[in-house]
Amino acid sequence: KKIKITFFVTGRWADKNSDILKLIYKHGHEIGNHAYSHKMHSRISENENYLEIKNTEEAIMRVLGIKPKYFAPPSGDYSIDTLKIAKNLGYETILWSVGTIDWREDSTSAVIIERVMKKPHNGAILLMHPKAATVEALPYLIDKIQEQNIKIGTVSDLIQ
């Protein structure tokens, strides 16, 4: 559909999927930091928060040679320490406004479409995961959102 979006990747995923990460970036998509191992940041120490974010930054830099601008805490879970550490490392913390809940077993493409289309989209950040039902729903969602004259883009596009 020739759109560019932001992929928030974990450091663990970046380490295991460097070729895919390079391909995503080569196609013009933005890469964000999603912590190393998808821990609940409100439940880990200040040092663990730092390591989760920093180790992901280093994993992405090893593969792509770039430092992401944005940090999205796993499950939207964070503490004041998480926010301070992310900021001190030069990140803007990002959450989403429309969740597809596509990670659940009962999330068919029809359910995902319904969850997304009942929400306002202008200025929204949609949370999606690489699931088969999401892949199936995505072309329809892109078409319907674009029919509303809403541009789909990266987090940087939204913030600028």
XYZ file of N, CA and C in Angstrom:
480
model
N 0.827 -1.210 0.000
C 0.000 0.000 0.000
C 0.865 1.266 0.000
N 2.207 1.091 -0.025
C 3.156 2.208 -0.140
C 3.039 3.214 1.010
N 2.866 2.725 2.222
C 2.865 3.601 3.387
C 4.069 3.251 4.263
N 4.474 4.195 5.072
C 5.570 3.994 6.013
C 4.997 4.108 7.420
N 5.427 3.210 8.293
C 4.944 3.210 9.665
C 6.129 3.050 10.619
N 5.846 3.050 11.902
C 6.872 2.840 12.917
C 6.743 1.432 13.481
N 7.849 0.709 13.452
C 7.938 -0.612 14.056
C 8.695 -0.470 15.375
N 8.045 -0.806 16.481
C 8.722 -0.835 17.771
C 9.177 -2.268 18.000
N 10.488 -2.458 18.062
C 11.038 -3.806 18.167
C 11.735 -4.004 19.504
N 11.672 -5.233 19.995
C 12.438 -5.564 21.189
C 13.875 -5.833 20.769
N 14.781 -5.643 21.696
C 16.183 -5.930 21.421
C 16.412 -7.404 21.151
N 15.705 -8.241 21.880
C 15.819 -9.694 21.675
C 15.420 -10.046 20.236
N 14.316 -9.435 19.748
C 13.868 -9.688 18.373
C 14.904 -9.150 17.377
N 15.423 -7.955 17.627
C 16.419 -7.354 16.728
C 17.655 -8.246 16.626
N 18.090 -8.799 17.751
C 19.256 -9.683 17.743
C 18.995 -10.950 16.933
N 17.784 -11.484 16.987
C 17.465 -12.744 16.308
C 17.017 -12.560 14.864
N 16.605 -11.347 14.497
C 16.010 -11.103 13.172
C 16.659 -9.925 12.456
N 17.965 -9.873 12.474
C 18.659 -8.709 11.912
C 18.346 -8.506 10.428
N 18.221 -9.579 9.658
C 17.921 -9.428 8.226
C 16.541 -8.813 8.002
N 15.563 -9.246 8.786
C 14.209 -8.680 8.660
C 14.213 -7.219 9.089
N 14.914 -6.903 10.184
C 14.998 -5.519 10.643
C 15.639 -4.631 9.581
N 16.699 -5.101 8.969
C 17.347 -4.340 7.887
C 16.379 -4.105 6.727
N 15.604 -5.117 6.381
C 14.640 -5.005 5.287
C 13.546 -3.986 5.620
N 13.027 -4.046 6.834
C 12.001 -3.087 7.268
C 12.542 -1.668 7.148
N 13.735 -1.454 7.648
C 14.344 -0.125 7.632
C 14.668 0.320 6.199
N 15.154 -0.603 5.390
C 15.482 -0.302 3.987
C 14.249 0.184 3.223
N 13.078 -0.336 3.595
C 11.843 0.062 2.928
C 11.282 1.381 3.473
N 12.044 2.056 4.327
C 11.681 3.403 4.759
C 10.850 3.488 6.021
N 10.688 2.391 6.712
C 9.920 2.419 7.961
C 10.791 2.931 9.097
N 10.136 3.538 10.066
C 10.815 4.050 11.251
C 10.931 2.922 12.279
N 12.030 2.908 13.018
C 12.261 1.880 14.026
C 12.269 2.528 15.407
N 11.491 1.934 16.317
C 11.446 2.407 17.693
C 11.915 1.334 18.657
N 12.205 1.750 19.874
C 12.706 0.893 20.941
C 11.526 0.370 21.759
N 11.440 -0.951 21.909
C 10.343 -1.582 22.665
C 10.888 -2.426 23.822
N 12.084 -2.039 24.315
C 12.773 -2.715 25.411
C 13.303 -4.070 24.962
N 14.163 -4.645 25.743
C 14.870 -5.840 25.287
C 14.020 -7.102 25.347
N 13.392 -7.359 26.487
C 12.757 -8.665 26.655
C 11.290 -8.596 27.071
N 10.646 -7.459 26.798
C 9.203 -7.300 26.994
C 8.772 -7.515 28.451
N 9.538 -6.967 29.371
C 9.199 -7.042 30.796
C 8.221 -5.939 31.162
N 7.553 -6.120 32.290
C 6.668 -5.090 32.827
C 7.552 -4.074 33.556
N 7.687 -2.896 33.000
C 8.649 -1.919 33.506
C 8.298 -1.348 34.873
N 7.049 -1.398 35.256
C 6.693 -0.893 36.596
C 7.105 -1.885 37.679
N 7.478 -3.083 37.276
C 7.801 -4.136 38.241
C 9.282 -4.481 38.296
N 10.099 -3.731 37.568
C 11.531 -4.021 37.571
C 12.297 -2.843 38.163
N 13.518 -3.092 38.552
C 14.340 -2.074 39.208
C 14.728 -0.960 38.236
N 15.251 0.107 38.787
C 15.720 1.222 37.977
C 16.830 0.750 37.032
N 17.752 -0.054 37.555
C 18.846 -0.565 36.723
C 18.320 -1.476 35.612
N 17.350 -2.331 35.930
C 16.771 -3.202 34.890
C 16.055 -2.376 33.827
N 15.349 -1.314 34.241
C 14.707 -0.417 33.276
C 15.761 0.136 32.319
N 16.853 0.607 32.894
C 17.936 1.171 32.081
C 18.457 0.125 31.089
N 18.758 -1.070 31.593
C 19.331 -2.109 30.740
C 18.373 -2.550 29.640
N 17.085 -2.662 29.945
C 16.102 -3.052 28.935
C 16.085 -2.061 27.765
N 16.130 -0.776 28.083
C 16.089 0.256 27.038
C 17.442 0.369 26.331
N 18.504 0.437 27.113
C 19.846 0.620 26.545
C 20.276 -0.587 25.709
N 20.020 -1.805 26.183
C 20.416 -2.994 25.421
C 19.667 -3.084 24.090
N 18.430 -2.608 24.063
C 17.685 -2.581 22.795
C 18.280 -1.541 21.857
N 18.595 -0.391 22.415
C 19.242 0.645 21.609
C 20.513 0.081 20.966
N 21.312 -0.608 21.756
C 22.566 -1.166 21.244
C 22.316 -2.252 20.196
N 21.287 -3.070 20.387
C 20.941 -4.102 19.407
C 20.541 -3.465 18.081
N 19.719 -2.436 18.142
C 19.285 -1.749 16.914
C 20.473 -1.059 16.249
N 21.321 -0.450 17.051
C 22.493 0.230 16.484
C 23.458 -0.769 15.831
N 23.598 -1.953 16.410
C 24.462 -2.980 15.806
C 23.951 -3.373 14.415
N 22.639 -3.466 14.279
C 22.042 -3.920 13.021
C 21.923 -2.781 12.011
N 21.436 -1.627 12.457
C 21.100 -0.549 11.528
C 22.044 0.656 11.585
N 22.781 0.780 12.678
C 23.653 1.942 12.820
C 22.912 3.222 13.157
N 21.677 3.090 13.644
C 20.884 4.274 14.029
C 20.360 4.098 15.446
N 20.158 5.230 16.112
C 19.546 5.234 17.441
C 18.096 5.681 17.291
N 17.154 4.871 17.738
C 15.747 5.282 17.646
C 15.453 6.537 18.473
N 14.388 7.227 18.109
C 13.953 8.429 18.834
C 12.903 8.109 19.887
N 12.155 7.036 19.655
C 10.969 6.764 20.469
C 11.091 5.444 21.217
N 10.528 5.441 22.413
C 10.466 4.245 23.247
C 9.005 3.963 23.562
N 8.571 2.740 23.313
C 7.215 2.311 23.658
C 7.337 1.197 24.690
N 6.940 1.460 25.928
C 7.080 0.422 26.957
C 6.155 -0.762 26.687
N 6.678 -1.985 26.853
C 5.858 -3.177 26.636
C 4.567 -3.134 27.456
N 3.478 -3.489 26.831
C 2.141 -3.506 27.442
C 1.704 -2.129 27.935
N 2.401 -1.090 27.530
C 2.087 0.261 28.007
C 2.376 0.424 29.485
N 3.189 -0.454 30.031
C 3.465 -0.483 31.462
C 4.782 0.232 31.755
N 4.721 1.193 32.666
C 5.921 1.962 32.996
C 5.805 2.531 34.400
N 6.931 3.003 34.889
C 6.998 3.691 36.176
C 7.618 5.062 35.939
N 7.681 5.856 36.978
C 8.355 7.155 36.867
C 9.821 6.934 36.498
N 10.438 5.895 37.081
C 11.822 5.570 36.719
C 11.945 5.291 35.228
N 11.015 4.534 34.673
C 11.048 4.208 33.240
C 11.056 5.486 32.408
N 10.155 6.406 32.745
C 10.053 7.655 31.978
C 11.321 8.493 32.102
N 11.877 8.566 33.312
C 13.107 9.343 33.529
C 14.274 8.733 32.763
N 14.404 7.432 32.829
C 15.507 6.755 32.143
C 15.379 6.927 30.638
N 14.192 6.710 30.112
C 13.984 6.885 28.671
C 14.359 8.311 28.252
N 13.900 9.279 29.010
C 14.210 10.678 28.686
C 15.710 10.944 28.771
N 16.356 10.438 29.819
C 17.801 10.637 29.974
C 18.597 9.971 28.850
N 18.058 8.925 28.281
C 18.705 8.255 27.149
C 18.337 8.898 25.809
N 17.528 9.965 25.865
C 17.192 10.710 24.648
C 15.940 10.248 23.934
N 15.087 9.490 24.635
C 13.861 8.983 24.017
C 12.640 9.788 24.420
N 11.703 9.828 23.499
C 10.359 10.281 23.802
C 9.531 9.011 23.998
N 8.799 8.920 25.098
C 8.004 7.728 25.364
C 6.665 7.836 24.649
N 6.294 6.764 23.973
C 5.095 6.732 23.137
C 4.164 5.620 23.621
N 2.885 5.911 23.671
C 1.862 4.894 23.904
C 0.925 4.899 22.701
N -0.121 4.137 22.738
C -1.053 4.050 21.625
C -2.424 4.544 22.069
N -3.256 4.846 21.096
C -4.618 5.285 21.412
C -5.676 4.302 20.910
N -5.297 3.417 20.001
C -6.215 2.384 19.504
C -5.491 1.038 19.584
N -6.015 0.177 20.433
C -5.432 -1.157 20.561
C -6.250 -2.171 19.783
N -5.571 -2.984 18.999
C -6.268 -4.016 18.230
C -6.506 -5.269 19.078
N -5.751 -5.410 20.145
C -5.772 -6.600 21.003
C -5.610 -7.851 20.129
N -4.806 -7.698 19.086
C -4.617 -8.770 18.106
C -3.803 -9.946 18.632
N -3.191 -9.778 19.772
C -2.405 -10.864 20.370
C -3.287 -11.938 21.014
N -4.567 -11.606 21.252
C -5.459 -12.595 21.866
C -5.872 -13.655 20.854
N -6.056 -14.874 21.343
C -6.430 -16.015 20.483
C -7.728 -15.778 19.714
N -8.683 -15.060 20.331
C -9.981 -14.848 19.698
C -10.010 -13.645 18.749
N -8.861 -13.084 18.444
C -8.800 -11.899 17.585
C -8.707 -12.293 16.115
N -9.860 -12.453 15.512
C -9.919 -12.716 14.071
C -9.742 -11.400 13.328
N -9.566 -11.460 12.022
C -9.438 -10.224 11.247
C -10.705 -9.374 11.380
N -11.879 -10.007 11.404
C -13.134 -9.257 11.545
C -13.197 -8.540 12.899
N -12.759 -9.192 13.945
C -12.754 -8.584 15.287
C -11.767 -7.416 15.323
N -10.602 -7.597 14.733
C -9.606 -6.524 14.686
C -10.149 -5.326 13.919
N -10.765 -5.576 12.784
C -11.355 -4.490 11.986
C -12.403 -3.751 12.802
N -13.258 -4.469 13.486
C -14.294 -3.835 14.300
C -13.670 -2.978 15.409
N -12.668 -3.511 16.091
C -12.018 -2.752 17.172
C -11.412 -1.455 16.659
N -10.791 -1.519 15.498
C -10.127 -0.335 14.950
C -11.142 0.664 14.403
N -12.115 0.188 13.645
C -13.010 1.108 12.938
C -13.996 1.824 13.848
N -14.214 1.336 15.049
C -15.139 2.036 15.952
C -14.455 3.178 16.714
N -13.157 3.377 16.492
C -12.401 4.432 17.175
C -12.085 5.565 16.203
N -11.892 6.773 16.734
C -11.447 7.877 15.859
C -9.992 7.655 15.438
N -9.664 8.053 14.212
C -8.341 7.770 13.676
C -7.446 8.977 13.494
N -8.002 10.163 13.371
C -7.174 11.324 13.098
C -6.265 11.597 14.297
N -4.974 11.432 14.101
C -4.010 11.618 15.182
C -3.822 10.382 16.046
N -4.435 9.285 15.694
C -4.368 8.062 16.498
C -3.064 7.310 16.247
N -2.652 6.566 17.261
C -1.563 5.605 17.119
C -2.183 4.236 17.337
N -2.135 3.405 16.295
C -2.703 2.052 16.364
C -1.630 1.066 16.793
N -1.976 0.215 17.726
C -1.070 -0.828 18.198
C -1.432 -2.135 17.516
N -0.462 -2.690 16.792
C -0.660 -3.962 16.105
C 0.564 -4.831 16.316
N 0.369 -6.123 16.187
C 1.443 -7.093 16.324
C 1.501 -7.960 15.069
N 2.624 -8.618 14.837
C 2.737 -9.460 13.636
C 2.005 -10.792 13.807
N 0.700 -10.708 13.668
C -0.168 -11.882 13.793
C -0.889 -12.099 12.461
N -1.233 -13.339 12.166
C -1.882 -13.671 10.888
C -3.183 -12.897 10.691
N -3.994 -12.782 11.733
C -5.274 -12.059 11.613
C -5.043 -10.571 11.347
N -3.980 -10.015 11.897
C -3.648 -8.607 11.661
C -3.229 -8.412 10.209
N -2.395 -9.307 9.721
C -1.965 -9.243 8.319
C -3.177 -9.307 7.395
N -4.121 -10.140 7.725
C -5.338 -10.275 6.922
C -6.192 -9.006 6.979
N -6.290 -8.378 8.145
C -7.132 -7.193 8.328
C -6.497 -5.919 7.782
N -5.195 -5.881 7.730
C -4.480 -4.640 7.431
C -4.830 -3.982 6.101
N -4.902 -4.686 4.973
C -5.253 -3.993 3.720
C -6.617 -3.290 3.796
N -7.592 -3.944 4.388
C -8.915 -3.341 4.543
C -8.834 -2.103 5.435
N -8.132 -2.219 6.559
C -8.013 -1.084 7.479
C -7.324 0.103 6.814
N -6.259 -0.168 6.092
C -5.554 0.915 5.399
C -6.492 1.612 4.428
N -7.214 0.850 3.619
C -8.141 1.445 2.650
C -9.215 2.277 3.342
N -9.829 1.744 4.378
C -10.923 2.447 5.058
C -10.436 3.713 5.759
N -9.274 3.665 6.362
C -8.727 4.861 7.026
C -8.363 5.914 5.991
N -7.755 5.495 4.891
C -7.410 6.447 3.837
C -8.652 7.034 3.176
N -9.741 6.283 3.101
C -10.998 6.817 2.560
C -11.523 7.970 3.411
N -11.111 8.049 4.671
C -11.499 9.151 5.556
C -10.552 10.347 5.390
N -9.712 10.310 4.335
C -8.709 11.346 4.071
C -7.735 11.515 5.232
N -7.413 10.421 5.883
C -6.441 10.420 6.966
C -5.173 9.778 6.440
N -4.062 10.482 6.630
C -2.760 9.989 6.186
C -2.232 8.999 7.221
N -1.751 7.889 6.764
C -1.128 6.896 7.623
C 0.378 7.110 7.529
N 1.027 7.148 8.691
C 2.467 7.382 8.669
C 3.160 6.954 9.930
N 4.364 7.430 10.090
C 5.202 7.091 11.231
C 4.848 7.959 12.439
N 5.386 7.591 13.571
C 5.211 8.426 14.763
C 5.823 9.805 14.510
N 6.971 9.855 13.852
C 7.579 11.155 13.536
C 6.671 12.007 12.665
N 5.980 11.392 11.702
C 5.033 12.131 10.872
C 3.927 12.746 11.720
N 3.470 12.006 12.696
C 2.366 12.446 13.566
C 2.795 13.611 14.464
N 4.010 13.544 14.956
C 4.490 14.533 15.916
C 4.904 15.829 15.234
N 5.339 15.741 13.979
C 5.791 16.952 13.268
C 4.662 17.846 12.874
